PDB file of C-alpha atoms in Angstrom:
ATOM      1  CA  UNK I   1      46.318 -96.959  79.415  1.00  0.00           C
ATOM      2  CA  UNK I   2      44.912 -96.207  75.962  1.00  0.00           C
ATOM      3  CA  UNK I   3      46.485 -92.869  73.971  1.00  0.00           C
ATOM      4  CA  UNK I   4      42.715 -91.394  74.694  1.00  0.00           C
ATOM      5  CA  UNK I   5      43.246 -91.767  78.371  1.00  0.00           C
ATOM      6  CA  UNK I   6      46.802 -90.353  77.790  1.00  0.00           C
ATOM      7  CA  UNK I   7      45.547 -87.129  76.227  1.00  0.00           C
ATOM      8  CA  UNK I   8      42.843 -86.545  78.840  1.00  0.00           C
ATOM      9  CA  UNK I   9      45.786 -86.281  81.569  1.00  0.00           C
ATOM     10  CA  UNK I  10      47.891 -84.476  79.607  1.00  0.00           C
ATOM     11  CA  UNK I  11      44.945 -82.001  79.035  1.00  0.00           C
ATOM     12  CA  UNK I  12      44.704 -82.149  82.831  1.00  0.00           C
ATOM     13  CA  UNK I  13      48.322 -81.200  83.282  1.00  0.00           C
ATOM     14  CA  UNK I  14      48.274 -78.756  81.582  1.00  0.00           C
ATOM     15  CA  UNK I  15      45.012 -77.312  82.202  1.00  0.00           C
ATOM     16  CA  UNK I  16      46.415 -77.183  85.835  1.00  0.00           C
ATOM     17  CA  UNK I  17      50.133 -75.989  85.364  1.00  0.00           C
ATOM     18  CA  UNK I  18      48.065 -73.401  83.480  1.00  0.00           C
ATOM     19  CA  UNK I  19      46.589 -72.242  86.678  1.00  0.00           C
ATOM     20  CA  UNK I  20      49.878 -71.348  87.945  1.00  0.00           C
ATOM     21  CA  UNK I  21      50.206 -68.469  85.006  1.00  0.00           C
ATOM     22  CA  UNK I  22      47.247 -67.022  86.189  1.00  0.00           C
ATOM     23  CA  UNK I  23      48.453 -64.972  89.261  1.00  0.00           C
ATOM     24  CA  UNK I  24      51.577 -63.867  87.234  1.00  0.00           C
ATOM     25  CA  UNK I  25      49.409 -61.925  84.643  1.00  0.00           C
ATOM     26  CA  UNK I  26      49.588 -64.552  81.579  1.00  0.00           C
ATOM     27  CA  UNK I  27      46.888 -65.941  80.087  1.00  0.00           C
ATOM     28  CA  UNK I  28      46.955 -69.620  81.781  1.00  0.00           C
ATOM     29  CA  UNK I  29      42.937 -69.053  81.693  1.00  0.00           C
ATOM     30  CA  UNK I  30      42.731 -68.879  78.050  1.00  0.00           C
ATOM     31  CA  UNK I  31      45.215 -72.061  77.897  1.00  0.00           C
ATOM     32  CA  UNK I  32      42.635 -73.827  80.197  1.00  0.00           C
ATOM     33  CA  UNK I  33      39.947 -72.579  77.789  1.00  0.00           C
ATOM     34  CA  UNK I  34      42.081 -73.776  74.793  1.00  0.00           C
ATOM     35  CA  UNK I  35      42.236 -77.078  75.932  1.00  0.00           C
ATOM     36  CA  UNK I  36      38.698 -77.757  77.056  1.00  0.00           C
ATOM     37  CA  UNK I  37      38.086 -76.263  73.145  1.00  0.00           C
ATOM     38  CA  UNK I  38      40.013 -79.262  72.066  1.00  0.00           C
ATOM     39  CA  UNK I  39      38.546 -81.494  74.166  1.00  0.00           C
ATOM     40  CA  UNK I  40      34.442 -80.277  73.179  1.00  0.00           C
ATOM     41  CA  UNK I  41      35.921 -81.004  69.315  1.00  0.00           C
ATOM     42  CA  UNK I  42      36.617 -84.690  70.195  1.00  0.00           C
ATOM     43  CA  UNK I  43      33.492 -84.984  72.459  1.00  0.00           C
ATOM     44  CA  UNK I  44      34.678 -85.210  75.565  1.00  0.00           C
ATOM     45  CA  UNK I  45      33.628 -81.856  77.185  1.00  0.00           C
ATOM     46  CA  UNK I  46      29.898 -80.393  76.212  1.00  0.00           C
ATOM     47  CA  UNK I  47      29.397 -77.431  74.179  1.00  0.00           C
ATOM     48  CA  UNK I  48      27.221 -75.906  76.789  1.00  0.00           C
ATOM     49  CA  UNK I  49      29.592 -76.332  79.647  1.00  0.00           C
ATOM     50  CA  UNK I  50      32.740 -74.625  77.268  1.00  0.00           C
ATOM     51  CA  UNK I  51      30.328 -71.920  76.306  1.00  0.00           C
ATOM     52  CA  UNK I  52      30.021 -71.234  80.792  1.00  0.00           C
ATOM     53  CA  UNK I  53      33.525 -71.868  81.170  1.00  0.00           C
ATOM     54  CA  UNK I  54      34.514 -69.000  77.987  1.00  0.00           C
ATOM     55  CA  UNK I  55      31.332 -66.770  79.803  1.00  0.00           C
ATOM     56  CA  UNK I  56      33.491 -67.267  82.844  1.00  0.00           C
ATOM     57  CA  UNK I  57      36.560 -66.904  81.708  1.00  0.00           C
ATOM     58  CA  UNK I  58      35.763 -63.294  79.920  1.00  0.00           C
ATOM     59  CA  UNK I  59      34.112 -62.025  83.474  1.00  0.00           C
ATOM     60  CA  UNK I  60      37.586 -62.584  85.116  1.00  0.00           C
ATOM     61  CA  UNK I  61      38.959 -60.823  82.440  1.00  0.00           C
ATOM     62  CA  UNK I  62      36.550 -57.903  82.636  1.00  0.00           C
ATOM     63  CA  UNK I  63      36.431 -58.239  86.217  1.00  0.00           C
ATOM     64  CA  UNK I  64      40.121 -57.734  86.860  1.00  0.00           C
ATOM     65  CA  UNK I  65      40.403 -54.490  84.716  1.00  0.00           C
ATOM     66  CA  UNK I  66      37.609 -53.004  86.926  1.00  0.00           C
ATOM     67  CA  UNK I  67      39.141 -54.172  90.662  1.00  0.00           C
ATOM     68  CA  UNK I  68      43.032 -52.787  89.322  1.00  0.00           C
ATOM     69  CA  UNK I  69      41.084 -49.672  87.747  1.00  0.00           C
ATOM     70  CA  UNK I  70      38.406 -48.833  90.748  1.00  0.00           C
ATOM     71  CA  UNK I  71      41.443 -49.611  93.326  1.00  0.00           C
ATOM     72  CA  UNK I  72      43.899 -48.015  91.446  1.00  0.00           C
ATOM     73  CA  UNK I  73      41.646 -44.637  91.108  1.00  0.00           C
ATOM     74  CA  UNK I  74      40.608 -45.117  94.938  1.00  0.00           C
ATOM     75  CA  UNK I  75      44.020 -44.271  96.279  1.00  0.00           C
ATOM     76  CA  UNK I  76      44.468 -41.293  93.560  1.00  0.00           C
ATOM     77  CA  UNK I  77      46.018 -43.228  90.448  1.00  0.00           C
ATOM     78  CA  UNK I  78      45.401 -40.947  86.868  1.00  0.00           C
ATOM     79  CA  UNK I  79      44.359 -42.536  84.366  1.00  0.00           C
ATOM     80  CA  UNK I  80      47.949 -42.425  83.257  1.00  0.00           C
ATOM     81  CA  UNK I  81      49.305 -43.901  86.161  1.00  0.00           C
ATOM     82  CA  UNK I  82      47.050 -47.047  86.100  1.00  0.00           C
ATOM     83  CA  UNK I  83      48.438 -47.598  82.342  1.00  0.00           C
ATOM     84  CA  UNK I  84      51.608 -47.042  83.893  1.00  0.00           C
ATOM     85  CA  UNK I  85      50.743 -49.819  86.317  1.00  0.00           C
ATOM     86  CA  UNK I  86      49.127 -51.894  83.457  1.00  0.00           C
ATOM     87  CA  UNK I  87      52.816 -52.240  81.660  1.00  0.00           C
ATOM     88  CA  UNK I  88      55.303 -52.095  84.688  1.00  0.00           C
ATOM     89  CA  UNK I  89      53.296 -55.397  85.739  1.00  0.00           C
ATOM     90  CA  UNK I  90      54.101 -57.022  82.325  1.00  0.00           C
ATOM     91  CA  UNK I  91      57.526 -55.604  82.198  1.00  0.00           C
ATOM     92  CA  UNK I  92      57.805 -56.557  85.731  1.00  0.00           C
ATOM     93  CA  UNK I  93      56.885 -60.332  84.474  1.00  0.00           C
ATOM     94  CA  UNK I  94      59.007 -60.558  81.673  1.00  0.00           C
ATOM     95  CA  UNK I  95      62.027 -59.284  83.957  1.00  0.00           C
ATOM     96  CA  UNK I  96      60.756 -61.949  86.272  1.00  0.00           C
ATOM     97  CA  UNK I  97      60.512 -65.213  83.689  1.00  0.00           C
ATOM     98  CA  UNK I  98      63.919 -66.481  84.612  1.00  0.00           C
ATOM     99  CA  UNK I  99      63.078 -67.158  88.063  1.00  0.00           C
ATOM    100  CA  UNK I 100      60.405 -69.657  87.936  1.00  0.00           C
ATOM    101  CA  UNK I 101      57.033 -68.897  89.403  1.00  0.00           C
ATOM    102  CA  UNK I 102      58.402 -67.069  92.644  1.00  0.00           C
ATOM    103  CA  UNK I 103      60.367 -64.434  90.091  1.00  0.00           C
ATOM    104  CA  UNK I 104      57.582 -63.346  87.985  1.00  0.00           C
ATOM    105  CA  UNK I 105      54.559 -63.017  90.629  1.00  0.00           C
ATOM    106  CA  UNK I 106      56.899 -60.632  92.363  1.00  0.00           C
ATOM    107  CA  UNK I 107      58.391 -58.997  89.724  1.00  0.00           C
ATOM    108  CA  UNK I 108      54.952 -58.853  88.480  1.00  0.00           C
ATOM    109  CA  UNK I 109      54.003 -56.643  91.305  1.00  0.00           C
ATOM    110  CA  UNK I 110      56.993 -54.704  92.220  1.00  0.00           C
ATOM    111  CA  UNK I 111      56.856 -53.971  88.309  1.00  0.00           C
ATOM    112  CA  UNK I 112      52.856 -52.361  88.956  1.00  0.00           C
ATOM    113  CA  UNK I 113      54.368 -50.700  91.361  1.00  0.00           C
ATOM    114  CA  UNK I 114      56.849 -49.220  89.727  1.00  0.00           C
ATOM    115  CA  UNK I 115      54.945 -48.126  86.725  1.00  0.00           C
ATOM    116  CA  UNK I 116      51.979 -46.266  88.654  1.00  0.00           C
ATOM    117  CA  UNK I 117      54.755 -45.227  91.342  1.00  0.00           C
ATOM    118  CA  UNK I 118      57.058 -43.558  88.163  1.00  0.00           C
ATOM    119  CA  UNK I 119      53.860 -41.964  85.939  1.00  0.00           C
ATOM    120  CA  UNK I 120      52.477 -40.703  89.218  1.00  0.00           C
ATOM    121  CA  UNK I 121      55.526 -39.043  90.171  1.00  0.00           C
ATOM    122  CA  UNK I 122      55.876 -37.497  86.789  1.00  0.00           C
ATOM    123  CA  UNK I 123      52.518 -35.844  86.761  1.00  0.00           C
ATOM    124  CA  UNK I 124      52.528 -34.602  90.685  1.00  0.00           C
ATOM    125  CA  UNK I 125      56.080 -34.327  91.389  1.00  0.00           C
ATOM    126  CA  UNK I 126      56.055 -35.124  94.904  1.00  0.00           C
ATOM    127  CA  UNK I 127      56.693 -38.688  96.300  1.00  0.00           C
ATOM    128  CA  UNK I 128      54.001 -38.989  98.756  1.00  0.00           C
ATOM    129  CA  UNK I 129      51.410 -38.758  96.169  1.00  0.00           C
ATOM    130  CA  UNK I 130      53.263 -40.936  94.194  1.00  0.00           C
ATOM    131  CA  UNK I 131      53.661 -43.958  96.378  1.00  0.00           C
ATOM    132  CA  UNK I 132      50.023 -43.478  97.244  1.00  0.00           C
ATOM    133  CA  UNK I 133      49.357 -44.083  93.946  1.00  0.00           C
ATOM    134  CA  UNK I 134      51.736 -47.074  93.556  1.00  0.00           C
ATOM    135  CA  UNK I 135      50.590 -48.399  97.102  1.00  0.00           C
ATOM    136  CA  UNK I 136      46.638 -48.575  95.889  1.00  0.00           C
ATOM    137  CA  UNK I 137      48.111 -49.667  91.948  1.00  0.00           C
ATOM    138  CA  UNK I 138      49.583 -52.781  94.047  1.00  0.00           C
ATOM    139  CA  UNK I 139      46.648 -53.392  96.088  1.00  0.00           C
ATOM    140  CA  UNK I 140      44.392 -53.427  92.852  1.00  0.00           C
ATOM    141  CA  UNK I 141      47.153 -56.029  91.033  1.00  0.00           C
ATOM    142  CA  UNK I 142      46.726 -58.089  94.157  1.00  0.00           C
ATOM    143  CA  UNK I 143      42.980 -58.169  94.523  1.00  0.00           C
ATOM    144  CA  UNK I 144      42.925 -58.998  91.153  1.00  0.00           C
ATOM    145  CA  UNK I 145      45.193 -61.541  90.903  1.00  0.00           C
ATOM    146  CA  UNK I 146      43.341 -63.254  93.705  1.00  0.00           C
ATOM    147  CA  UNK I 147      40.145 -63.135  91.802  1.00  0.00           C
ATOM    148  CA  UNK I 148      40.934 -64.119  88.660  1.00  0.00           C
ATOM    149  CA  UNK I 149      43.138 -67.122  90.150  1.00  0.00           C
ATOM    150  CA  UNK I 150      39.810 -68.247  91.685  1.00  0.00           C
ATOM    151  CA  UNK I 151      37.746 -68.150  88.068  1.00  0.00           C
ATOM    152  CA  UNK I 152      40.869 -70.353  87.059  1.00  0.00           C
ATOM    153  CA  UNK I 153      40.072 -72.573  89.362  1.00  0.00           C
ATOM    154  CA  UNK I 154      36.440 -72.741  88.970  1.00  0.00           C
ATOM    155  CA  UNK I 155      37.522 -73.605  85.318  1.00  0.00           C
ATOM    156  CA  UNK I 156      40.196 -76.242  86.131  1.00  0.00           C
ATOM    157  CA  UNK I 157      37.313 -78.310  88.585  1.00  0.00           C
ATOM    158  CA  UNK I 158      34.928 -77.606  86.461  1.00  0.00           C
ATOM    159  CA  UNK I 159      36.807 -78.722  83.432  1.00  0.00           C
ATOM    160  CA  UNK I 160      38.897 -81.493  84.561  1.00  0.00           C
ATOM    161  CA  UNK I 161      35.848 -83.023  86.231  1.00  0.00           C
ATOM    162  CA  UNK I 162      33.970 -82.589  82.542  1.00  0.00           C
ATOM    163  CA  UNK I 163      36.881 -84.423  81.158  1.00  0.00           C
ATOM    164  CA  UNK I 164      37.628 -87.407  84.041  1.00  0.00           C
ATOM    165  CA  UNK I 165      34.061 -88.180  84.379  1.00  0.00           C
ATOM    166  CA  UNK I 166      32.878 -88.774  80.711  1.00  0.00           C
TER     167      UNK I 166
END
């Protein structure tokens, strides 16, 4: 095996331990994206097809702001309350990094929980409202996560086939 041939399969590892960051709120897409940048400057992955893969990439992105927002709001979340969601999921993952994978997906969520559950409760002051709000914040984190775990993957065949099959 030549050092090229090397590279391309390290690219592809990590391109696809990269999709595993995804559904924990990191930004595993964006490593995907950084190595299929790499890859276009030595040739082996088109322009045009990056350029798709960044377009889809950025729609994820958008797209998973607008499920956790639109869910979050659907079951009564503030606009408070879904920022309050927004950092107990990253707090939630950082509390969660220890325990590989498994520790910060549900961290992750229990963490968006949390956060919409606590801000909620602040501004209403009764729990039923509150866990209403927490209940839909989860829902939205979920959804979302599913989603944008699919545009990973979209990337990681589209991408690792761009870079076995030149």
């Amino acid at each position: 095996m030549t050092d090229a041939h090397a590279l391309l399969y390290l690219g592809l590892f990590v391109m696809l331990a990269a999709l595993f960051l995804v559904p924990l709120g990191l930004p595993g897409i964006w490593v995907m994206i950084g190595v299929l940048t790499v890859a276009t400057g030595y040739g082996e992955v088109s322009p045009w097809l990056l350029l798709l893969l960044v377009a889809v990439a950025t729609a994820a992105e958008a797209v998973e702001w607008v499920i956790l927002k639109r869910t979050s709001a659907r079951w009564g979340a503030s606009r408070k309350a879904f920022w309050g969601a927004v950092a107990g999921g990253l707090v939630g993952v950082l509390i969660g990094l220890p325990v590989p994978i498994v520790g910060s997906l549900v961290a992750g969520f229990i963490g968006t929980f949390a956060g919409a559950a606590i801000v909620a409760l602040a501004e209403t002051r009764r729990f039923r409202d509150a866990g209403r709000v927490a209940w839909g914040a989860l829902l939205g984190r979920v959804f979302a996560a599913g989603f944008k775990t699919a545009a990973a993957f979209a990337i990681l065949v589209l991408g690792g086939a761009a870079l076995l099959l030149r």
